[in-house]
Coordinates of C-alpha atoms and ligand atoms in Angstrom, one line a residue:
M13 CA -6.8 43.7 5.7
S14 CA -3.1 43.8 5.0
D15 CA -1.6 41.8 2.3
D16 CA 0.4 40.5 5.9
N17 CA -2.5 39.6 7.4
K18 CA -4.4 37.3 5.2
T19 CA -3.5 33.9 6.1
G20 CA -5.2 30.4 4.3
A21 CA -6.7 29.2 7.5
G22 CA -9.0 27.6 5.1
L23 CA -7.0 23.9 5.4
T24 CA -6.5 24.3 9.0
A25 CA -10.3 25.1 10.2
R26 CA -11.6 22.7 7.6
P27 CA -13.0 19.3 10.2
Q28 CA -10.9 17.1 9.1
W29 CA -7.9 18.7 9.5
R30 CA -9.3 19.5 12.8
A31 CA -10.2 15.9 13.3
L32 CA -6.9 14.7 13.2
Q33 CA -5.0 17.0 14.7
A34 CA -7.3 15.6 17.9
H35 CA -6.4 11.8 17.0
A36 CA -2.6 13.4 17.2
D37 CA -3.3 14.8 20.0
R38 CA -4.3 11.1 21.5
H39 CA -1.5 9.1 19.9
A40 CA 1.4 11.2 19.7
G41 CA 2.4 9.2 22.9
R42 CA 2.2 5.9 20.7
S43 CA 4.9 4.1 19.6
L44 CA 5.3 1.7 16.4
R45 CA 6.4 -1.3 19.0
E46 CA 3.2 -0.5 20.4
Y47 CA 1.5 -0.6 17.1
F48 CA 3.3 -3.6 15.8
A49 CA 2.5 -5.6 18.5
A50 CA -1.3 -4.8 18.7
D51 CA -1.2 -6.2 15.3
P52 CA 1.3 -9.2 14.1
T53 CA 0.4 -8.7 10.5
R54 CA 0.7 -4.9 10.5
G55 CA 3.8 -6.2 8.1
E56 CA 2.0 -7.7 5.8
R57 CA -1.2 -5.4 5.4
Y58 CA 0.5 -1.8 5.9
A59 CA 1.6 -2.5 2.6
A60 CA 0.6 -1.7 -1.0
E61 CA 1.9 -2.3 -4.9
A62 CA 1.9 -1.0 -8.5
A63 CA 3.9 -0.3 -11.5
G64 CA 7.0 -3.1 -10.3
L65 CA 6.8 -0.8 -6.7
Y66 CA 6.2 -2.9 -3.5
L67 CA 6.1 0.1 -0.1
D68 CA 5.6 -1.0 3.1
Y69 CA 3.8 2.0 5.0
S70 CA 3.9 0.2 8.4
K71 CA 7.0 1.9 9.9
Q72 CA 5.5 5.2 10.2
R73 CA 3.4 6.2 13.0
V74 CA -0.6 5.9 11.1
D75 CA -2.9 3.5 12.1
E76 CA -5.9 2.8 10.0
E77 CA -8.2 5.8 12.1
T78 CA -4.9 7.9 10.8
L79 CA -5.0 6.5 7.1
R80 CA -8.7 7.0 7.4
L81 CA -8.1 10.7 8.4
L82 CA -5.6 11.6 5.9
R83 CA -8.3 9.9 2.8
E84 CA -11.1 12.7 4.8
L85 CA -9.3 15.3 3.8
A86 CA -8.2 14.0 1.2
D87 CA -11.8 14.2 -0.2
A88 CA -12.5 17.0 1.1
T89 CA -9.8 19.6 -0.1
D90 CA -11.4 18.3 -3.9
L91 CA -8.0 15.6 -4.4
R92 CA -10.3 13.6 -7.1
A93 CA -10.7 16.2 -9.3
H94 CA -7.6 17.9 -8.8
V95 CA -5.8 15.2 -9.9
E96 CA -8.0 15.2 -12.7
A97 CA -7.7 18.8 -13.3
M98 CA -3.8 18.2 -13.8
F99 CA -5.3 15.4 -16.3
R100 CA -6.8 17.3 -18.5
G101 CA -4.7 19.2 -19.1
E102 CA -6.1 22.4 -17.0
R103 CA -4.3 25.3 -16.0
I104 CA -3.4 24.2 -12.8
N105 CA -0.6 26.4 -12.4
T106 CA -2.0 29.8 -11.7
T107 CA 0.3 31.8 -10.4
E108 CA 2.5 31.3 -14.7
H109 CA -1.3 30.0 -16.4
R110 CA 0.6 27.1 -17.4
A111 CA -1.1 23.5 -17.8
V112 CA 0.9 21.1 -16.2
L113 CA 0.8 18.4 -18.8
H114 CA 4.3 16.1 -17.8
T115 CA 2.6 12.7 -17.9
A116 CA 1.8 13.6 -22.0
L117 CA 5.5 13.2 -22.2
R118 CA 4.7 8.8 -21.7
A119 CA 0.8 9.7 -23.1
P120 CA 1.0 5.8 -25.8
A121 CA 0.5 7.1 -29.6
D122 CA -3.1 7.2 -29.4
A123 CA -4.1 9.2 -26.5
V124 CA -5.8 12.5 -26.9
I125 CA -5.0 14.9 -24.4
E126 CA -5.8 18.6 -25.3
T127 CA -4.8 21.9 -23.7
D128 CA -6.8 23.9 -24.8
G129 CA -8.6 22.1 -28.1
V130 CA -5.2 21.4 -29.2
D131 CA -3.9 17.5 -28.7
V132 CA -0.6 17.7 -27.5
V133 CA -0.1 13.4 -28.2
P134 CA 1.4 13.4 -32.3
G135 CA 3.8 16.5 -31.1
V136 CA 5.6 14.5 -28.1
H137 CA 6.7 11.4 -30.2
R138 CA 6.7 13.4 -32.9
V139 CA 10.1 14.6 -31.0
L140 CA 10.6 11.6 -29.6
D141 CA 11.2 9.7 -32.5
R142 CA 12.6 12.2 -34.6
M143 CA 15.5 11.5 -30.9
A144 CA 15.1 8.6 -31.7
A145 CA 16.4 9.0 -35.2
F146 CA 19.4 10.8 -34.4
A147 CA 20.3 8.3 -30.5
E148 CA 20.6 6.1 -33.7
R149 CA 22.7 8.1 -35.6
V150 CA 25.1 8.8 -33.5
R151 CA 25.3 5.7 -31.4
S152 CA 25.8 3.7 -34.6
G153 CA 28.7 6.7 -35.5
A154 CA 26.7 7.2 -39.0
W155 CA 26.9 10.6 -37.3
K156 CA 29.9 12.1 -38.0
G157 CA 31.6 15.0 -36.3
H158 CA 33.2 17.8 -38.2
D159 CA 36.1 16.0 -39.7
G160 CA 34.2 13.0 -39.9
R161 CA 35.3 11.2 -37.0
P162 CA 32.0 9.5 -35.1
I163 CA 31.4 10.4 -31.8
R164 CA 32.7 9.2 -28.3
A165 CA 31.5 11.4 -25.6
V166 CA 28.3 12.9 -25.5
V167 CA 28.1 16.6 -23.1
N168 CA 25.2 17.4 -21.3
I169 CA 25.2 21.5 -20.5
G170 CA 21.9 23.0 -19.0
I171 CA 21.3 23.4 -15.3
G172 CA 18.6 22.7 -12.9
G173 CA 15.7 20.5 -14.0
S174 CA 17.9 21.5 -17.5
D175 CA 20.5 18.8 -15.2
L176 CA 19.2 16.9 -12.5
G177 CA 16.8 14.5 -14.0
P178 CA 19.7 14.0 -16.8
V179 CA 22.4 13.2 -14.8
M180 CA 20.3 11.1 -12.5
A181 CA 19.1 9.4 -15.1
Y182 CA 22.9 8.6 -16.7
E183 CA 24.0 6.8 -13.4
A184 CA 20.7 5.0 -12.3
L185 CA 21.2 3.6 -16.1
R186 CA 24.6 3.4 -16.7
H187 CA 24.2 -0.4 -16.2
Y188 CA 22.2 -0.4 -19.2
S189 CA 24.4 2.5 -21.3
R190 CA 26.3 2.4 -24.6
R191 CA 30.2 2.1 -22.1
E192 CA 32.2 3.0 -25.1
L193 CA 30.2 6.3 -25.0
A194 CA 31.7 8.4 -22.0
F195 CA 28.8 10.9 -20.6
R196 CA 29.5 14.4 -18.8
F197 CA 27.4 16.5 -17.5
V198 CA 28.3 20.6 -16.9
S199 CA 25.9 22.7 -14.8
N200 CA 28.1 25.5 -12.9
V201 CA 28.6 28.4 -14.0
D202 CA 32.2 28.1 -12.3
G203 CA 33.9 27.6 -14.6
V204 CA 35.9 24.8 -13.6
D205 CA 33.5 22.2 -13.8
F206 CA 33.6 22.2 -17.5
L207 CA 36.8 21.8 -17.5
E208 CA 37.0 19.0 -15.4
A209 CA 34.6 17.5 -18.1
T210 CA 36.3 17.9 -21.2
R211 CA 39.8 18.2 -19.9
D212 CA 40.5 13.8 -20.8
L213 CA 38.1 14.3 -24.7
D214 CA 38.9 15.2 -28.3
A215 CA 36.8 17.8 -29.0
R216 CA 36.6 16.8 -32.7
E217 CA 35.2 13.3 -30.7
T218 CA 32.7 15.5 -28.8
L219 CA 29.1 16.5 -28.8
F220 CA 27.7 19.0 -26.7
V221 CA 23.8 19.3 -25.4
V222 CA 23.1 22.2 -24.6
C223 CA 19.4 21.8 -22.9
S224 CA 17.2 25.4 -21.5
K225 CA 13.8 25.4 -21.5
T226 CA 14.5 29.2 -22.4
F227 CA 18.5 29.2 -23.3
T228 CA 17.7 32.1 -21.9
T229 CA 20.0 30.5 -17.9
L230 CA 23.1 32.9 -17.4
E231 CA 25.2 29.5 -16.4
T232 CA 24.0 27.5 -19.3
L233 CA 24.6 30.3 -22.4
A234 CA 28.4 31.1 -20.7
N235 CA 29.3 26.8 -20.4
A236 CA 27.6 26.4 -23.7
H237 CA 29.7 29.7 -25.2
A238 CA 32.7 27.9 -23.7
A239 CA 32.3 24.6 -25.2
R240 CA 31.7 26.4 -28.8
S241 CA 34.6 28.4 -28.3
W242 CA 36.7 25.0 -27.2
T243 CA 35.0 23.8 -30.6
L244 CA 36.3 25.8 -32.9
A245 CA 39.5 25.6 -31.4
A246 CA 40.1 22.5 -32.2
F247 CA 38.6 23.1 -36.2
D248 CA 40.5 26.4 -37.1
G249 CA 38.1 28.5 -36.0
D250 CA 35.5 26.5 -38.6
L251 CA 32.2 28.0 -37.7
K252 CA 30.1 25.0 -40.0
A253 CA 31.9 22.6 -37.4
V254 CA 29.3 23.7 -35.2
A255 CA 26.5 21.9 -36.5
K256 CA 28.3 18.5 -36.2
H257 CA 28.8 19.3 -32.5
F258 CA 26.4 21.0 -30.7
V259 CA 22.5 20.2 -30.8
A260 CA 19.9 21.8 -28.4
V261 CA 16.8 21.1 -26.6
S262 CA 14.8 24.4 -25.2
T263 CA 11.5 25.9 -26.0
N264 CA 12.8 28.4 -27.8
A265 CA 13.8 28.7 -30.9
Q266 CA 14.9 31.9 -32.0
E267 CA 17.3 31.8 -29.1
V268 CA 18.6 29.1 -30.3
A269 CA 19.5 30.0 -33.4
R270 CA 21.0 33.9 -32.4
F271 CA 23.6 31.6 -30.0
G272 CA 24.7 29.8 -33.9
I273 CA 22.8 25.8 -33.7
D274 CA 20.8 25.0 -36.2
T275 CA 17.2 24.7 -35.9
A276 CA 17.6 21.9 -37.7
N277 CA 19.6 19.9 -34.8
M278 CA 17.0 21.2 -32.5
F279 CA 15.0 19.1 -30.4
G280 CA 11.2 21.3 -29.2
F281 CA 9.6 21.2 -26.0
W282 CA 6.5 22.6 -24.1
D283 CA 5.6 25.5 -21.7
W284 CA 3.6 22.6 -19.8
V285 CA 6.4 20.9 -19.5
G286 CA 8.4 22.2 -15.8
G287 CA 11.7 21.9 -15.8
R288 CA 11.8 19.5 -12.6
Y289 CA 9.5 17.5 -14.9
S290 CA 10.8 17.7 -18.2
M291 CA 13.2 14.7 -17.7
D292 CA 11.3 12.7 -19.4
S293 CA 10.8 15.2 -22.2
A294 CA 13.4 16.0 -25.3
I295 CA 15.5 17.3 -22.6
G296 CA 16.2 13.0 -21.5
L297 CA 18.5 13.3 -24.9
S298 CA 21.6 12.5 -23.4
T299 CA 19.3 9.4 -21.7
M300 CA 18.2 7.7 -24.6
L301 CA 21.9 8.6 -26.5
A302 CA 23.0 6.3 -23.2
I303 CA 20.7 3.7 -23.2
G304 CA 18.6 3.8 -26.5
P305 CA 15.6 4.9 -27.7
D306 CA 14.2 0.8 -26.4
G307 CA 15.6 1.6 -22.9
F308 CA 13.5 4.9 -23.4
R309 CA 10.3 3.4 -24.0
D310 CA 10.7 1.4 -21.4
L311 CA 11.3 4.3 -18.9
L312 CA 8.3 5.8 -20.7
A313 CA 6.8 2.8 -19.9
G314 CA 7.0 2.8 -16.2
F315 CA 6.2 6.6 -15.9
R316 CA 3.4 5.2 -17.4
A317 CA 2.6 2.4 -15.5
M318 CA 2.8 5.2 -12.3
D319 CA 1.0 7.7 -13.7
E320 CA -3.0 5.0 -14.8
H321 CA -2.5 3.2 -11.0
F322 CA -1.9 7.2 -9.5
R323 CA -5.6 8.3 -11.4
F324 CA -7.5 5.5 -11.0
A325 CA -6.6 2.8 -7.3
P326 CA -8.5 3.5 -5.2
F327 CA -7.1 6.3 -2.7
E328 CA -6.6 2.8 0.3
R329 CA -3.4 1.5 -2.1
N330 CA -2.4 4.2 -4.3
L331 CA 0.7 4.2 -3.8
P332 CA 2.0 8.0 -4.6
V333 CA -1.6 8.9 -1.5
L334 CA -0.5 6.9 0.7
I335 CA 2.9 8.6 1.1
G336 CA 1.9 12.0 -0.2
L337 CA -1.4 11.9 3.2
I338 CA 1.7 10.0 5.5
G339 CA 4.3 12.9 4.4
L340 CA 1.8 15.5 4.9
W341 CA 1.2 13.7 8.7
N342 CA 4.6 13.9 9.7
T343 CA 5.2 17.7 8.2
N344 CA 1.8 18.8 10.3
F345 CA 1.1 16.4 12.8
L346 CA 4.2 15.2 14.4
Q347 CA 6.1 18.0 13.1
L348 CA 9.2 16.1 11.3
D349 CA 10.9 19.0 9.6
S350 CA 12.8 16.7 6.7
V351 CA 12.1 13.3 4.7
A352 CA 15.8 11.4 4.2
V353 CA 16.3 9.4 1.3
L354 CA 18.6 6.0 1.8
P355 CA 18.5 4.5 -1.5
Y356 CA 20.1 1.4 -0.7
E357 CA 22.1 1.3 -4.3
Q358 CA 24.6 2.6 -5.5
Y359 CA 23.6 3.2 -8.9
L360 CA 21.1 6.0 -7.7
K361 CA 23.6 8.3 -6.9
R362 CA 22.0 10.9 -7.3
F363 CA 18.6 10.4 -6.6
P364 CA 18.9 11.9 -3.5
A365 CA 19.5 15.4 -4.8
Y366 CA 16.9 14.7 -8.3
L367 CA 14.2 14.5 -5.8
Q368 CA 15.7 17.5 -3.7
Q369 CA 14.6 20.3 -6.3
L370 CA 11.7 17.8 -7.5
T371 CA 10.0 18.0 -4.1
M372 CA 11.5 21.8 -2.9
E373 CA 10.7 23.7 -5.3
S374 CA 7.9 22.0 -5.6
N375 CA 6.5 21.9 -2.2
G376 CA 8.9 25.3 -1.2
K377 CA 5.5 27.7 -1.0
S378 CA 4.1 29.9 2.0
V379 CA 0.9 31.5 0.9
T380 CA -1.5 29.3 -1.0
K381 CA -3.1 29.8 -4.8
A382 CA -4.8 32.1 -4.0
G383 CA -2.0 34.7 -2.2
R384 CA -3.4 34.5 0.9
R385 CA 0.1 33.6 4.0
V386 CA -0.6 29.6 4.6
D387 CA -0.8 28.7 8.3
Y388 CA 0.5 25.2 8.2
A389 CA 3.9 23.6 7.4
T390 CA 4.6 22.3 3.9
G391 CA 7.3 20.9 1.6
P392 CA 10.3 19.7 4.3
V393 CA 13.3 19.1 3.1
Y394 CA 15.1 16.2 1.6
W395 CA 17.6 15.3 1.0
G396 CA 20.0 11.9 1.4
E397 CA 23.0 9.7 0.3
P398 CA 23.0 5.9 -0.9
G399 CA 23.4 3.3 2.4
T400 CA 24.9 2.1 3.7
N401 CA 27.3 5.9 3.5
G402 CA 25.1 7.3 5.0
Q403 CA 25.5 4.6 7.9
H404 CA 28.6 6.6 9.2
S405 CA 27.6 10.1 9.2
F406 CA 24.4 11.2 9.3
Y407 CA 22.8 8.2 10.5
Q408 CA 24.1 9.6 13.6
L409 CA 21.5 12.5 14.2
I410 CA 18.6 10.3 13.2
H411 CA 19.0 7.1 16.0
Q412 CA 20.4 9.4 18.7
G413 CA 19.2 13.1 17.3
T414 CA 16.7 15.5 18.6
R415 CA 15.6 15.8 15.5
G416 CA 12.7 13.7 13.9
I417 CA 13.0 12.7 10.6
A418 CA 11.1 10.3 8.4
C419 CA 13.0 7.9 6.3
D420 CA 12.2 6.5 2.6
F421 CA 14.5 3.5 2.3
V422 CA 14.4 2.4 -1.5
G423 CA 16.5 -1.0 -2.3
F424 CA 16.1 -3.8 -5.7
C425 CA 15.6 -7.7 -4.8
N426 CA 18.2 -8.5 -6.9
A427 CA 22.0 -6.7 -8.1
L428 CA 22.7 -5.2 -11.5
T429 CA 26.3 -5.8 -10.4
P430 CA 26.6 -8.7 -8.4
L431 CA 30.4 -9.1 -6.7
G432 CA 30.3 -12.0 -3.9
D433 CA 27.3 -11.4 -1.2
Q434 CA 27.9 -7.8 -1.4
H435 CA 24.2 -7.5 -2.2
D436 CA 22.7 -9.7 0.3
L437 CA 24.8 -7.3 2.6
L438 CA 23.9 -4.2 1.3
I439 CA 20.2 -4.9 1.8
A440 CA 21.7 -6.5 5.0
N441 CA 21.7 -2.7 5.9
L442 CA 18.5 -1.4 5.2
F443 CA 16.4 -3.9 6.5
A444 CA 18.6 -3.4 10.5
Q445 CA 18.6 0.2 9.4
S446 CA 14.6 0.6 9.6
E447 CA 14.3 -1.9 12.2
A448 CA 16.5 -0.5 14.3
L449 CA 15.2 2.8 13.9
A450 CA 11.1 2.1 14.3
F451 CA 12.1 -0.7 17.2
G452 CA 15.5 0.9 18.8
K453 CA 16.7 -0.8 22.1
T454 CA 15.5 0.1 25.6
A455 CA 17.2 0.6 28.3
A456 CA 17.1 -3.1 29.9
E457 CA 17.5 -4.6 26.6
V458 CA 21.3 -2.7 26.8
R459 CA 21.7 -3.7 30.7
A460 CA 21.1 -7.1 29.4
E461 CA 23.5 -7.3 27.6
G462 CA 26.0 -6.5 30.0
T463 CA 27.0 -2.2 29.2
P464 CA 28.3 -0.5 32.0
E465 CA 25.7 1.4 34.1
A466 CA 27.3 4.2 33.0
L467 CA 27.0 4.0 29.4
V468 CA 23.4 3.2 29.6
P469 CA 21.9 6.3 28.3
H470 CA 24.3 6.5 25.5
R471 CA 23.7 3.3 24.3
V472 CA 19.2 3.3 24.6
F473 CA 17.9 3.8 21.3
E474 CA 14.3 5.8 21.4
G475 CA 13.4 4.5 18.7
N476 CA 10.0 5.3 16.7
R477 CA 11.1 6.6 14.0
P478 CA 9.5 6.9 11.0
S479 CA 10.4 4.9 7.8
S480 CA 8.7 3.8 4.5
T481 CA 10.6 1.5 2.5
I482 CA 10.2 1.0 -1.4
L483 CA 11.5 -2.8 -2.9
A484 CA 11.6 -3.4 -6.8
D485 CA 12.4 -6.8 -8.0
R486 CA 15.7 -4.9 -10.0
L487 CA 17.2 -1.2 -11.6
T488 CA 15.7 -1.0 -14.6
P489 CA 14.6 1.7 -17.1
H490 CA 10.7 1.1 -15.9
T491 CA 11.3 0.8 -12.4
L492 CA 13.2 4.2 -12.4
G493 CA 10.4 5.9 -14.4
A494 CA 7.6 4.8 -11.7
L495 CA 9.9 5.5 -9.1
V496 CA 10.2 9.2 -10.3
A497 CA 6.8 9.3 -11.2
L498 CA 6.4 8.0 -8.2
Y499 CA 7.5 10.9 -6.4
E500 CA 6.3 13.6 -8.8
H501 CA 2.8 12.3 -7.8
T502 CA 3.0 12.6 -3.6
V503 CA 5.2 16.4 -4.5
F504 CA 0.7 16.7 -6.1
V505 CA -0.7 14.8 -3.4
Q506 CA 1.1 17.0 -1.3
G507 CA 0.5 20.2 -2.8
A508 CA -2.9 20.2 -4.2
I509 CA -3.8 19.2 -0.2
W510 CA -1.8 22.4 0.7
D511 CA -3.6 24.0 -1.4
I512 CA 0.0 25.5 -3.4
D513 CA 0.8 26.0 -6.3
S514 CA 4.1 23.5 -7.0
F515 CA 4.5 23.9 -10.1
D516 CA 6.0 27.6 -10.4
Q517 CA 9.9 28.9 -9.0
W518 CA 10.1 32.8 -8.0
G519 CA 12.7 31.8 -6.0
V520 CA 14.6 29.9 -8.7
E521 CA 13.4 33.1 -11.1
L522 CA 14.4 35.9 -8.2
G523 CA 18.3 34.1 -8.3
K524 CA 17.8 34.5 -11.9
A525 CA 17.2 38.2 -12.4
L526 CA 19.6 38.8 -9.2
A527 CA 22.9 37.7 -10.9
K528 CA 23.1 40.1 -13.9
T529 CA 22.7 43.0 -12.1
T530 CA 26.0 42.0 -9.4
A531 CA 28.0 40.3 -12.6
A532 CA 28.0 43.8 -14.3
E533 CA 28.9 45.9 -11.3
L534 CA 31.8 42.7 -10.2
A535 CA 32.5 42.5 -14.3
S536 CA 32.4 47.4 -14.4
Q537 CA 36.0 48.7 -14.7
D538 CA 35.0 52.3 -13.6
E539 CA 34.1 52.4 -9.8
P540 CA 30.5 51.0 -9.6
K541 CA 27.8 53.3 -8.3
L542 CA 26.4 51.0 -5.6
A543 CA 23.4 50.7 -3.8
H544 CA 23.0 47.1 -2.5
D545 CA 22.8 47.0 1.8
S546 CA 26.3 47.7 3.0
S547 CA 26.4 44.1 3.0
T548 CA 26.6 43.2 -0.2
N549 CA 28.4 46.0 -1.0
A550 CA 31.3 46.0 0.8
L551 CA 31.4 42.7 -0.1
I552 CA 31.3 43.3 -4.5
R553 CA 33.9 46.3 -2.9
R554 CA 36.1 43.8 -1.1
Y555 CA 36.3 41.8 -4.5
R556 CA 37.3 43.9 -6.4
A557 CA 40.0 46.1 -4.9
R558 CA 41.3 42.3 -4.1
R559 CA 40.9 41.9 -8.6
G560 CA 42.8 44.9 -9.2
K561 CA 39.6 46.8 -9.6
A562 CA 39.7 49.6 -6.8
Ligands
G6Q602 C1 12.6 23.9 -12.6 C2 13.1 25.2 -13.1 C3 15.1 25.8 -13.0 C4 14.9 25.3 -14.3 C5 16.5 25.9 -14.6 C6 16.7 25.5 -16.2 O1 11.8 23.8 -12.2 O2 12.3 26.2 -13.7 O3 16.0 24.6 -12.4 O4 15.3 24.3 -14.6 O5 16.5 27.1 -14.3 O6 16.3 26.6 -16.6 P1 16.5 26.2 -18.3 O7 16.0 24.6 -18.4 O8 15.0 27.6 -19.0 O9 18.2 26.5 -18.4

């Protein structure tokens, strides 16, 4: 059998999968109106709570039998054993032969978590203590720039996992941040990103945090070099300024030193922390600079509370398991191939972008761990915007379009910065949207409103659009940690059942390698010998010609 013919039929051949398929066939026509009519207590019963997060999943198209069958699939695929293997530090990232221990980043100091016989916890706390000492010095003004001024701006340079977590966390926790410090985040190799981020800053008062696990990433190194030139220009080229204005977060001390950053100013992490799982490692240094070491500890405590819930709570009321299993049901049995993440909280404006990477880079895979092509859908598309903004743009398609989209609503009972009655208006919109999506409006209801007959079909809402609502008291560092860990573990649940490696990212590695050759071809003074396809060759030639390099 050729490789192309090998499939991961193991999962779809399981009796538990088949039972779910038969159940889906029987219940496909059942609507949320019917589910709610059949059980008046559904809204209270289809809910669970942990680590300060209340999950209402009653507006998902599931009943007790669906949930039981999904749990049976989880049992049949040894979900519990997979969870333990991760927490115990086994090398579950099989294609990179690595342990996956982001949960160790938030373990208490007295925990013992070993990988290859070495307890990783003391190292985690050593780095946290160094970060805290450094953050205190910068925040108090004790850390001085090269000419003795205090730091007033922090610029995080990184991309992907070394950017999305820090920028999301900074935006989310801005309310708790040291307002006298400006925070900027530079990721794109497009020079505009660096230039716009720094144009109103004074290099003599600016600290760069260069975040790169590998310290070989093209974008980050290009921006770090630009930052160094910008800094040196303010100090007449005095190289000693680098030590006061640059720190690095990396696993690669050699490359950090080669760049010119003193490794005394480097904060380390480990190969068992994936980029998209690293915001609670030293990659979160900018977060700690913003909210302080105590705030960062609260964030870690929120992660840890969700970790413990995930590891020990029964599946029936385990939030990541419930969301993961219902998401799998939506993807594989209801054929909903996208999830809209809709935080009704302006501070979470970068949360959908963060989740896009976490979910899609993790579960955007089409072969099983053994390398066989899957014969079932894997990771859905995640996207979203904060409410209420999205309501005035893409919600139309969710309400009345032809595609099935599942929604995750996120909201908080208390505003951090109340303004009149606007928080009630905000949350009223969240509740009203999930209600309208679930129950829609029938033609009879539309007619009863006096709508002219010709308009009736246009004003009918089918409803039956499934959603979950996550409600918490208040957005705090602790809540944010719990929320992020909730999604990390949701991704894990799905990846484990789909039998894919949620922790590698060969698609990203491909991009990193490809651009290198092309960059040399664009820069070459002599006509390069191009060996791409005819489209790529023509684009390169046209670009070179327009740049006067024909
Ligand atoms: C994350 C990915 C990827 C990575 C970036 C940056 O899981 O691996 O997004 O974080 O490519 O990599 P470096 O931190 O090594 O610069």
